[in-house]
CSV table of C-alpha atoms in Angstrom, one decimal:
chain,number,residue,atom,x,y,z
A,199,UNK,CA,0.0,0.0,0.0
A,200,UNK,CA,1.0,3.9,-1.2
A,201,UNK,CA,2.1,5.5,2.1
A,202,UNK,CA,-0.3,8.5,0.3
A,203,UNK,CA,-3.2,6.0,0.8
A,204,UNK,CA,-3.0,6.1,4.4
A,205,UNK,CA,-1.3,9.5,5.6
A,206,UNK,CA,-1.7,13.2,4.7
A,207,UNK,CA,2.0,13.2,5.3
A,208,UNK,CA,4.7,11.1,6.9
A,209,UNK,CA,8.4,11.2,8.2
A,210,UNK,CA,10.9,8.3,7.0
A,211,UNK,CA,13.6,7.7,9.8
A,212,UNK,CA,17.0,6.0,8.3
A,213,UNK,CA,17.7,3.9,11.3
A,214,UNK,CA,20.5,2.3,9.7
A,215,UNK,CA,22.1,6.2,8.8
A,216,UNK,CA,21.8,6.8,12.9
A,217,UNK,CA,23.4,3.5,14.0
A,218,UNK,CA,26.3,5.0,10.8
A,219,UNK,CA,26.9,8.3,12.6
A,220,UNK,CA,27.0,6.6,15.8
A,221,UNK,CA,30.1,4.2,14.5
A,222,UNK,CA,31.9,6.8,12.8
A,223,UNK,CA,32.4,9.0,16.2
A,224,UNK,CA,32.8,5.9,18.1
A,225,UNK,CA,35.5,5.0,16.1
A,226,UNK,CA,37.3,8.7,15.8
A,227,UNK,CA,36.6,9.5,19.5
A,228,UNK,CA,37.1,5.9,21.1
A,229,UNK,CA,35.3,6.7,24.1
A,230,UNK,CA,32.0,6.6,25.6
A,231,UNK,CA,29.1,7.8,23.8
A,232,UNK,CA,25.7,9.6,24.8
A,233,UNK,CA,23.0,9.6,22.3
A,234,UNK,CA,21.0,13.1,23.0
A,235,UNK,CA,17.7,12.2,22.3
A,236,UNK,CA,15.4,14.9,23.5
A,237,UNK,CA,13.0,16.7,22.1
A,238,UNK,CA,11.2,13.7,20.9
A,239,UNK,CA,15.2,12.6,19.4
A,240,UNK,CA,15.3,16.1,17.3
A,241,UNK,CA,12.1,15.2,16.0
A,242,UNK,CA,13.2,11.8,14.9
A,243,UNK,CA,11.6,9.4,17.4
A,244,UNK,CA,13.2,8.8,21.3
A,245,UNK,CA,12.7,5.3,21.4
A,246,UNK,CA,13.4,3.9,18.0
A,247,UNK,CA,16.6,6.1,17.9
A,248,UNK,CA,17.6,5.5,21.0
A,249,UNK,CA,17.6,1.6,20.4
A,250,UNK,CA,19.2,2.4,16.9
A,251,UNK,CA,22.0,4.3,18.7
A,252,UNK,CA,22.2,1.5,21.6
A,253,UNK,CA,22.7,-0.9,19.1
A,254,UNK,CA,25.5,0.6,17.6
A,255,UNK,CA,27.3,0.7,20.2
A,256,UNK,CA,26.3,4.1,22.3
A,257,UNK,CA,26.0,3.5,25.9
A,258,UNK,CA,23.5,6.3,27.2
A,259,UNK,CA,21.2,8.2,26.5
A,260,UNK,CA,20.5,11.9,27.6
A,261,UNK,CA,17.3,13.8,27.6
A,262,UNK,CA,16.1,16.9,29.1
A,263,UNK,CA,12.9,16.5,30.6
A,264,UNK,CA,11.5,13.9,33.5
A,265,UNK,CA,9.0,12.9,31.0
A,266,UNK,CA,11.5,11.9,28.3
A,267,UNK,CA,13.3,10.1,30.8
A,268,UNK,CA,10.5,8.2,31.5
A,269,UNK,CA,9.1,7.7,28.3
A,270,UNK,CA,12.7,5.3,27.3
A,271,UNK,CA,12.3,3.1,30.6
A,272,UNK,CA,8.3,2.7,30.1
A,273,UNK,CA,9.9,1.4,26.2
A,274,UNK,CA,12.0,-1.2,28.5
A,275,UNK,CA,15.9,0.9,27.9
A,276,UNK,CA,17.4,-0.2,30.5
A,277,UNK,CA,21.0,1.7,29.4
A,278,UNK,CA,22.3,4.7,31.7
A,279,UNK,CA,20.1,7.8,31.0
A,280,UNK,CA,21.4,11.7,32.1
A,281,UNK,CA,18.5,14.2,32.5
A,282,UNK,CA,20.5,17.0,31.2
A,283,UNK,CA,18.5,20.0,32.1
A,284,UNK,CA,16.2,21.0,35.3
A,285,UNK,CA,14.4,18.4,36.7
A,286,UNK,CA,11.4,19.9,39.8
A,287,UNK,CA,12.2,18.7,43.3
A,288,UNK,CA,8.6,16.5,43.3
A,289,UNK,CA,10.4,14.2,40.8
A,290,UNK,CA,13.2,13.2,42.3
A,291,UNK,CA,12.3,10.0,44.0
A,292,UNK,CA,10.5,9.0,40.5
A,293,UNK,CA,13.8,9.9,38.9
A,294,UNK,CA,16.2,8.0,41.1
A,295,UNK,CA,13.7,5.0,41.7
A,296,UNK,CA,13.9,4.7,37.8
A,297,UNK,CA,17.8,5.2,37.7
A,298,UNK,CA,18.1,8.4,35.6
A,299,UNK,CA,21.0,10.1,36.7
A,300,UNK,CA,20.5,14.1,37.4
A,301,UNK,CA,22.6,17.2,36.9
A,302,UNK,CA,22.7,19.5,39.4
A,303,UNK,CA,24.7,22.5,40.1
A,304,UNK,CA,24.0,23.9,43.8
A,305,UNK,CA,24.1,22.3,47.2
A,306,UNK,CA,20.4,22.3,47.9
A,307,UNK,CA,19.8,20.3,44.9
A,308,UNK,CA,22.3,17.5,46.4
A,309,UNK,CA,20.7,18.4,49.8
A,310,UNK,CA,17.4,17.5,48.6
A,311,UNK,CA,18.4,14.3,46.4
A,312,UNK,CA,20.0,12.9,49.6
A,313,UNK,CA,17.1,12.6,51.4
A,314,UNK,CA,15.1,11.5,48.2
A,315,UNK,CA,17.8,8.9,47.8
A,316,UNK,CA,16.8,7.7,51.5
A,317,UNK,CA,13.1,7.3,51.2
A,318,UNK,CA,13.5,5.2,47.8
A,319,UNK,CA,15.9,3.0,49.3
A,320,UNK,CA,18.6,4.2,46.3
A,321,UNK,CA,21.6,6.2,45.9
A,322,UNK,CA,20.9,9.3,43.9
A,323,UNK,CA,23.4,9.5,40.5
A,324,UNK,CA,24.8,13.0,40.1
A,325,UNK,CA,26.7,14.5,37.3
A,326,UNK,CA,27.9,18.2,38.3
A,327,UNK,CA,27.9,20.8,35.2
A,328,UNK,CA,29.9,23.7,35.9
A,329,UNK,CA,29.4,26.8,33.7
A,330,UNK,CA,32.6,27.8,31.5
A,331,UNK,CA,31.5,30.2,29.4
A,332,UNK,CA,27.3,28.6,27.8
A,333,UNK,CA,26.2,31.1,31.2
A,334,UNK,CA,22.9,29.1,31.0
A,335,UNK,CA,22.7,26.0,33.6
A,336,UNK,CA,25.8,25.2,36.2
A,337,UNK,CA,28.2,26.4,39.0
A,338,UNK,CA,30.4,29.3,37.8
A,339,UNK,CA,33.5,27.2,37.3
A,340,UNK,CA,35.1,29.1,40.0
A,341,UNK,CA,33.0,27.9,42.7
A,342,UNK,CA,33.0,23.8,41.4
A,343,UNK,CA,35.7,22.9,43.8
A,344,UNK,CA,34.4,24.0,46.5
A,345,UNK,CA,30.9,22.5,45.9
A,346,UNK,CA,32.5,19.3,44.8
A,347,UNK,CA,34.0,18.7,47.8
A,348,UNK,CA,31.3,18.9,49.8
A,349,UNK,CA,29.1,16.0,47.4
A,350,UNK,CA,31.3,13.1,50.0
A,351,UNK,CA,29.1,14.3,52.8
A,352,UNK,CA,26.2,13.7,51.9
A,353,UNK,CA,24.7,10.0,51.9
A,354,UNK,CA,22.8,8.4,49.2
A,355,UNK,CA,24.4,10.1,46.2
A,356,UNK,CA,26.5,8.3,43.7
A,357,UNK,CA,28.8,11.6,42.3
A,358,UNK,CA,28.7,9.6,38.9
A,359,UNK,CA,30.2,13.0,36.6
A,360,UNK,CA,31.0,15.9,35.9
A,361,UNK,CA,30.4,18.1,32.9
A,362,UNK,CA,30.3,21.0,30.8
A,363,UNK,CA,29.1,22.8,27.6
A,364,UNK,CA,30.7,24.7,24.6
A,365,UNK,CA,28.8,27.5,23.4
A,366,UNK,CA,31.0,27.8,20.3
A,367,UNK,CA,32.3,24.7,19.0
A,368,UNK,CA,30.6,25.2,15.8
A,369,UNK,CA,32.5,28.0,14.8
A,370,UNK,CA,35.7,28.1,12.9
A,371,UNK,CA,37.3,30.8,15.8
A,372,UNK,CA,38.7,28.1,18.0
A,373,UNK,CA,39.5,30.5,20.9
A,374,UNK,CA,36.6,30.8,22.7
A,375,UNK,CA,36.2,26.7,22.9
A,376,UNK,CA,39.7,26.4,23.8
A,377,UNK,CA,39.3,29.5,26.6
A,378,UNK,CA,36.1,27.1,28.2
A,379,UNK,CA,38.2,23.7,27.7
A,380,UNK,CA,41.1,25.1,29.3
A,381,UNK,CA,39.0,26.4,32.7
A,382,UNK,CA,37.2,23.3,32.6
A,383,UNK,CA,41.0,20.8,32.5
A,384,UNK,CA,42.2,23.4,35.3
A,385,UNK,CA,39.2,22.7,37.2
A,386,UNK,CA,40.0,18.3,36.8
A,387,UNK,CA,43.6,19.0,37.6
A,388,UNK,CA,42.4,20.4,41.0
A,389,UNK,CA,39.7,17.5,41.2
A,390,UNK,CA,42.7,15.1,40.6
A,391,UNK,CA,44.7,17.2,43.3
A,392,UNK,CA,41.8,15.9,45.9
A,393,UNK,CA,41.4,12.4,44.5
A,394,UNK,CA,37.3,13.3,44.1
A,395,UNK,CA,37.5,13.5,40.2
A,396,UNK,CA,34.0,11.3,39.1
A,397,UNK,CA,33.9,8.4,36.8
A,398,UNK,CA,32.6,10.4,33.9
A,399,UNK,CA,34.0,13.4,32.5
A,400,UNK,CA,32.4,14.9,29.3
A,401,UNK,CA,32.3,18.2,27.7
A,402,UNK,CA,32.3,17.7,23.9
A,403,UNK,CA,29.0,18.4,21.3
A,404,UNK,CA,28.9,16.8,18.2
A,405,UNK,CA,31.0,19.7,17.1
A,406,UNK,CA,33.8,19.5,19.1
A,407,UNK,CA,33.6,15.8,18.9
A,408,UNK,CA,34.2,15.9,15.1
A,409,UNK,CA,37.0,18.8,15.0
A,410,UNK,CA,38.9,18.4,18.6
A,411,UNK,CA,40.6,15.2,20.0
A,412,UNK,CA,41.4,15.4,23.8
A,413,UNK,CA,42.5,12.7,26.6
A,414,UNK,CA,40.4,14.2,29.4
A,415,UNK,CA,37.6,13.4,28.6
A,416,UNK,CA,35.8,9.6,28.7
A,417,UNK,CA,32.6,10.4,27.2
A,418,UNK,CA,30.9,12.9,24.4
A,419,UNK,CA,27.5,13.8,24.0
A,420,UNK,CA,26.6,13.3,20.6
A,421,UNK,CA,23.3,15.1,19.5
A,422,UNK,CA,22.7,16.6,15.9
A,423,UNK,CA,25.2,14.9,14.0
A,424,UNK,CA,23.7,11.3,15.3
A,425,UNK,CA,20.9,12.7,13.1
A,426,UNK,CA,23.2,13.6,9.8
A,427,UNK,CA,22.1,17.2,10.1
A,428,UNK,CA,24.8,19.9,10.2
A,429,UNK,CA,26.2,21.3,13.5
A,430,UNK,CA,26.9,24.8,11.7
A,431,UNK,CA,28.0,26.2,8.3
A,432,UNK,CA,31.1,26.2,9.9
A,433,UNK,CA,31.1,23.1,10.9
A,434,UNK,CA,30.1,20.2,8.2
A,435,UNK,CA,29.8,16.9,8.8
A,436,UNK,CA,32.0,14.7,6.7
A,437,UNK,CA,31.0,12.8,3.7
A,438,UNK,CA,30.5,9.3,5.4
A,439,UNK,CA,27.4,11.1,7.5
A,440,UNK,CA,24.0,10.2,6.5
A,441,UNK,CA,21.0,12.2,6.9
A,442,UNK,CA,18.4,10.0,8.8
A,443,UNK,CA,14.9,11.7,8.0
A,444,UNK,CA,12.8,12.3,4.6
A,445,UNK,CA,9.6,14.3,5.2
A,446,UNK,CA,6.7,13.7,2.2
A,447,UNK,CA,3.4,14.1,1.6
A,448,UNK,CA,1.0,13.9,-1.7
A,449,UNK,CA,-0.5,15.9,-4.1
A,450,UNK,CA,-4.2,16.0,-3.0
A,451,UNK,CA,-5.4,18.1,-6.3
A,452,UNK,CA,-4.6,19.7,-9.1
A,453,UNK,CA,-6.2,22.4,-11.1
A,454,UNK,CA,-5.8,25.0,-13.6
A,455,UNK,CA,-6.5,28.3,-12.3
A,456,UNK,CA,-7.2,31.9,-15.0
A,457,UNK,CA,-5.3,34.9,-14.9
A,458,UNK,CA,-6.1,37.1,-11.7
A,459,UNK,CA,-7.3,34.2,-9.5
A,460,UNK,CA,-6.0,34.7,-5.9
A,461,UNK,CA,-4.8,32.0,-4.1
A,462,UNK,CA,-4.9,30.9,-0.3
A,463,UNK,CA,-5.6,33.8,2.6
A,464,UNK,CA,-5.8,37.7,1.7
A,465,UNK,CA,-4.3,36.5,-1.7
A,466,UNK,CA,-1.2,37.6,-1.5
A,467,UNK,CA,-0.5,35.4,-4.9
A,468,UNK,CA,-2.2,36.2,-7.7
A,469,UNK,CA,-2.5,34.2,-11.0
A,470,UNK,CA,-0.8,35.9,-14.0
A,471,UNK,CA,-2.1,33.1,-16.5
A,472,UNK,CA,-3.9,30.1,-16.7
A,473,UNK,CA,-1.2,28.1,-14.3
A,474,UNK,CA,-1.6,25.2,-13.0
A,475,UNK,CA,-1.9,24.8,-8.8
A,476,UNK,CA,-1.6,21.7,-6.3
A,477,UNK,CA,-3.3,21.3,-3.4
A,478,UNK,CA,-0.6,19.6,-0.5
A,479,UNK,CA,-1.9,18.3,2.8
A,480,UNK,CA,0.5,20.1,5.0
A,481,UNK,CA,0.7,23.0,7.2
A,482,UNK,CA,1.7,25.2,9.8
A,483,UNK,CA,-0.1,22.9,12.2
A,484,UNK,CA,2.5,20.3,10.9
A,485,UNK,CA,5.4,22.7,11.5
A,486,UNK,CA,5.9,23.7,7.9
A,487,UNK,CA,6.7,27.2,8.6
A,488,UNK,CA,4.5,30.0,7.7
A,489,UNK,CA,6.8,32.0,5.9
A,490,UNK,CA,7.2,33.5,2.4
A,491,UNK,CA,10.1,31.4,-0.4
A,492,UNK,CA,9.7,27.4,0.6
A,493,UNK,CA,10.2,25.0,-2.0
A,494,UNK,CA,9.3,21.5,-2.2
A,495,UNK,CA,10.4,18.8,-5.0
A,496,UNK,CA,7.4,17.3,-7.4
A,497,UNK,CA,8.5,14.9,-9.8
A,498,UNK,CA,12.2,15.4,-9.0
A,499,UNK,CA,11.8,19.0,-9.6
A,500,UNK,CA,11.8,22.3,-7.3
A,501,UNK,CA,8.4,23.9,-7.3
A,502,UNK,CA,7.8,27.1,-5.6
A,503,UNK,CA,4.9,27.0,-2.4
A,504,UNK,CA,2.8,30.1,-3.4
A,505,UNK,CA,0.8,31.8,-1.2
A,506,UNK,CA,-0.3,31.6,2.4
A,507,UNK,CA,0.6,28.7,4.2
A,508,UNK,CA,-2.5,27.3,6.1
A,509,UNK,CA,-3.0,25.4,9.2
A,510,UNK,CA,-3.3,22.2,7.2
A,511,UNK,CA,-2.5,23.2,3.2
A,512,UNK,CA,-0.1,24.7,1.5
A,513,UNK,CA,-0.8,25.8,-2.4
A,514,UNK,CA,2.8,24.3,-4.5
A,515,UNK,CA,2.6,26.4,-8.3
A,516,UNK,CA,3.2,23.4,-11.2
A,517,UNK,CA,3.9,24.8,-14.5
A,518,UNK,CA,7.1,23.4,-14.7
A,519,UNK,CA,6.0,20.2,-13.9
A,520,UNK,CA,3.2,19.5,-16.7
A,521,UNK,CA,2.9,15.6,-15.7
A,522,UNK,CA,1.8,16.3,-12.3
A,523,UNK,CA,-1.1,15.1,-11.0
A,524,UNK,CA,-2.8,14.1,-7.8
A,525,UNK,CA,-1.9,11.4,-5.7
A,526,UNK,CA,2.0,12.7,-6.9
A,527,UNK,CA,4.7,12.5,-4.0
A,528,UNK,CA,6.0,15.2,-2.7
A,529,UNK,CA,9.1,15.9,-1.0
A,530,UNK,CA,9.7,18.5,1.5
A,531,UNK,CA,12.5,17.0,3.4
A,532,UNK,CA,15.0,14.6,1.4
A,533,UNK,CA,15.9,13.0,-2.2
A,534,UNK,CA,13.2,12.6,-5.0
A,535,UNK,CA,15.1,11.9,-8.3
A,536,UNK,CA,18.3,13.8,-8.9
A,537,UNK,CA,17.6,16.8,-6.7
A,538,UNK,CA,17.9,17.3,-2.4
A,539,UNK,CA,16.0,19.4,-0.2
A,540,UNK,CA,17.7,19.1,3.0
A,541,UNK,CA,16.8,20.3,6.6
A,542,UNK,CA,19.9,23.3,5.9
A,543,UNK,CA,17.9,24.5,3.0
A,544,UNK,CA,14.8,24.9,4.6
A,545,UNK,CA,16.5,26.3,7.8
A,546,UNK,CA,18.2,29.1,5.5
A,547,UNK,CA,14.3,30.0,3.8
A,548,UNK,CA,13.0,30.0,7.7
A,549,UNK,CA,15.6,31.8,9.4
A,550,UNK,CA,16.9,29.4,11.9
A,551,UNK,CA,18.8,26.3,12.2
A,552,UNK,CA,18.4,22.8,11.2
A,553,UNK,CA,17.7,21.6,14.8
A,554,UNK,CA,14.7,23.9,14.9
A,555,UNK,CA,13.5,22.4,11.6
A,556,UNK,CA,12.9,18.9,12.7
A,557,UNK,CA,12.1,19.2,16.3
A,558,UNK,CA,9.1,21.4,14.7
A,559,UNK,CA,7.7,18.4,12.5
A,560,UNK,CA,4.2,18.1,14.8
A,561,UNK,CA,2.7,15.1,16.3
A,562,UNK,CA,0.5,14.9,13.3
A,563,UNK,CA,3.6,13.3,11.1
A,564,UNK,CA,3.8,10.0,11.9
A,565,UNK,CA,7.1,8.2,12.2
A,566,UNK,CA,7.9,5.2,9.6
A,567,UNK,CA,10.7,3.8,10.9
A,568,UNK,CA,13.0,2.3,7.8
């Protein structure tokens, strides 16, 4: 059966190009790595990427929300998971009785997990991110000996890691990546000074994973590039990456349309001749972007989207393809015949980045996992 028979439109997930991407930094970085799969895996699917990635030879997982956590151990993952972000002091004890390790950054957090730790009946796993330069989450790094040395009194808590985040690693300027690397190695050398440096130590993205090397570290996290997508302009992937997702949908109808005929809301397009329009069963609801210039491929050829997007439609204009018709794929992510749209492209017509692109694609778009 057409996949146009039973879906308005559908995402195809590679898993085979995930489980790639994950050998190919496995093998340049030969350490540990953590498949980020929040935000619903970038769009992609948690649980079948994370098994993909698992398979490959990943050895956690790390989301950003209690919920994600939870949604890979209801899926029966068993593997280490690290809830990245804030997690709210009412979910502890579910957190540690489901063995999701937690990142804090201030004493009443470990104050709080200690006693969690004690009314479950298990230790509470901590990883510590310290703030080099990202200034979002995480003790200024100036002030993470000091905490760290305190984490040995209290009881219950496993001090599993500690961690931190480049806010530049995508860029071709290497200094302010090496400035945060360097206060982050001065802050281990003092850890190693006190014998109370953690199991884990991890600081490199997918960026820094594919353009640094460095013996500090024992684990990277490995997010957008598990997913074949771009870290930056600055910062391509190299040609052995695959890009996992292809996002389609059908021509639902097609008509010819006379000179002056406006098409979609306050008719901002407005026929100059008899041309011919398709009808596409996507939309803003779907999280193709409401914006002006988007392309999609019919018959392996560009076509223009023309007018307003809608909630649900978007109107594609087909003179250059004459042999269209409905029931037609079409491509809005992906390969169809010798031409690309890739999540980059459609990034540049929206004004954002790729990451933004896919995490967008709404619930709406089912999954087919390939």
């Amino acid at each position: 059966m057409m996949k146009a028979d039973m879906y308005s439109s559908w995402a195809i997930v590679d898993l085979s190009a995930i489980e790639n991407n994950i050998r190919y930094v496995l093998k340049r970085t030969k350490v540990k790595v953590m498949a980020i799969v929040k935000a619903n895996a970038y769009g992609h699917g948690a649980v079948p990427v994370a098994q993909a990635a698992l398979n490959a030879g990943a050895s956690w997982c790390g989301v950003a929300r209690v919920s994600e956590a939870l949604e890979l151990r209801q899926a029966g993952l068993t593997c280490p998971i690290l809830l990245l972000g804030f997690t709210p002091t009412d979910r502890y004890e579910e957190m540690i009785a489901n063995n999701v390790s937690l990142t804090v950054w201030k004493p009443e957090q470990v104050q709080l997990l200690s006693a969690a730790a004690e009314q479950v009946g298990s230790p509470a796993k901590i990883h510590l991110k310290v703030d080099t330069g990202m200034s979002r989450l995480g003790i200024q790094s100036k002030d993470a000996l000091a905490f760290a040395k305190t984490i040995a009194d209290y009881p219950h808590i496993n001090f599993e890691g500690v961690f931190t985040h480049f806010a530049r690693a995508d860029e071709s300027n290497p200094t302010p990546t090496n400035s945060q690397e360097n206060l982050f190695l001065d802050l281990l050398a003092s850890f190693d000074r006190l014998n109370i440096r953690p199991p884990l130590v991890h600081a490199f993205n997918s960026a820094a994973s594919l353009t640094r090397m460095s013996e500090h570290f024992n684990m990277v996290r490995f997010g957008i590039a598990m997913y074949g997508l771009h870290p930056s302009s600055d910062c391509q992937l190299p040609a052995a990456f695959r890009p996992a997702l292809t996002w389609k949908t059908v021509l639902s109808h097609v008509k010819t349309l006379p000179p002056g005929r406006g098409v979609s809301y306050g008719h901002i397009y407005i026929t100059k001749k008899d041309e011919r329009i398709g009808t596409v069963p996507v939309g803003y609801a779907d999280g193709f972007r409401r914006l002006q210039g988007n392309e999609v491929l019919v018959r392996g050829k560009r076509v223009p989207v023309i007018g307003r997007v809608c909630m649900d439609q978007i109107m594609v204009q087909l003179d250059n393809v004459p042999e269209a018709k409905a029931g037609d794929e079409v491509v809005l992510i992906g390969k169809q015949g010798e031409d690309e749209i890739t999540a980059e492209q459609v990034a540049a017509t929206w004004g954002t980045i790729n990451y933004e692109v896919t995490c967008a694609i709404g619930v709406r778009v089912p999954r087919l996992y390939i």
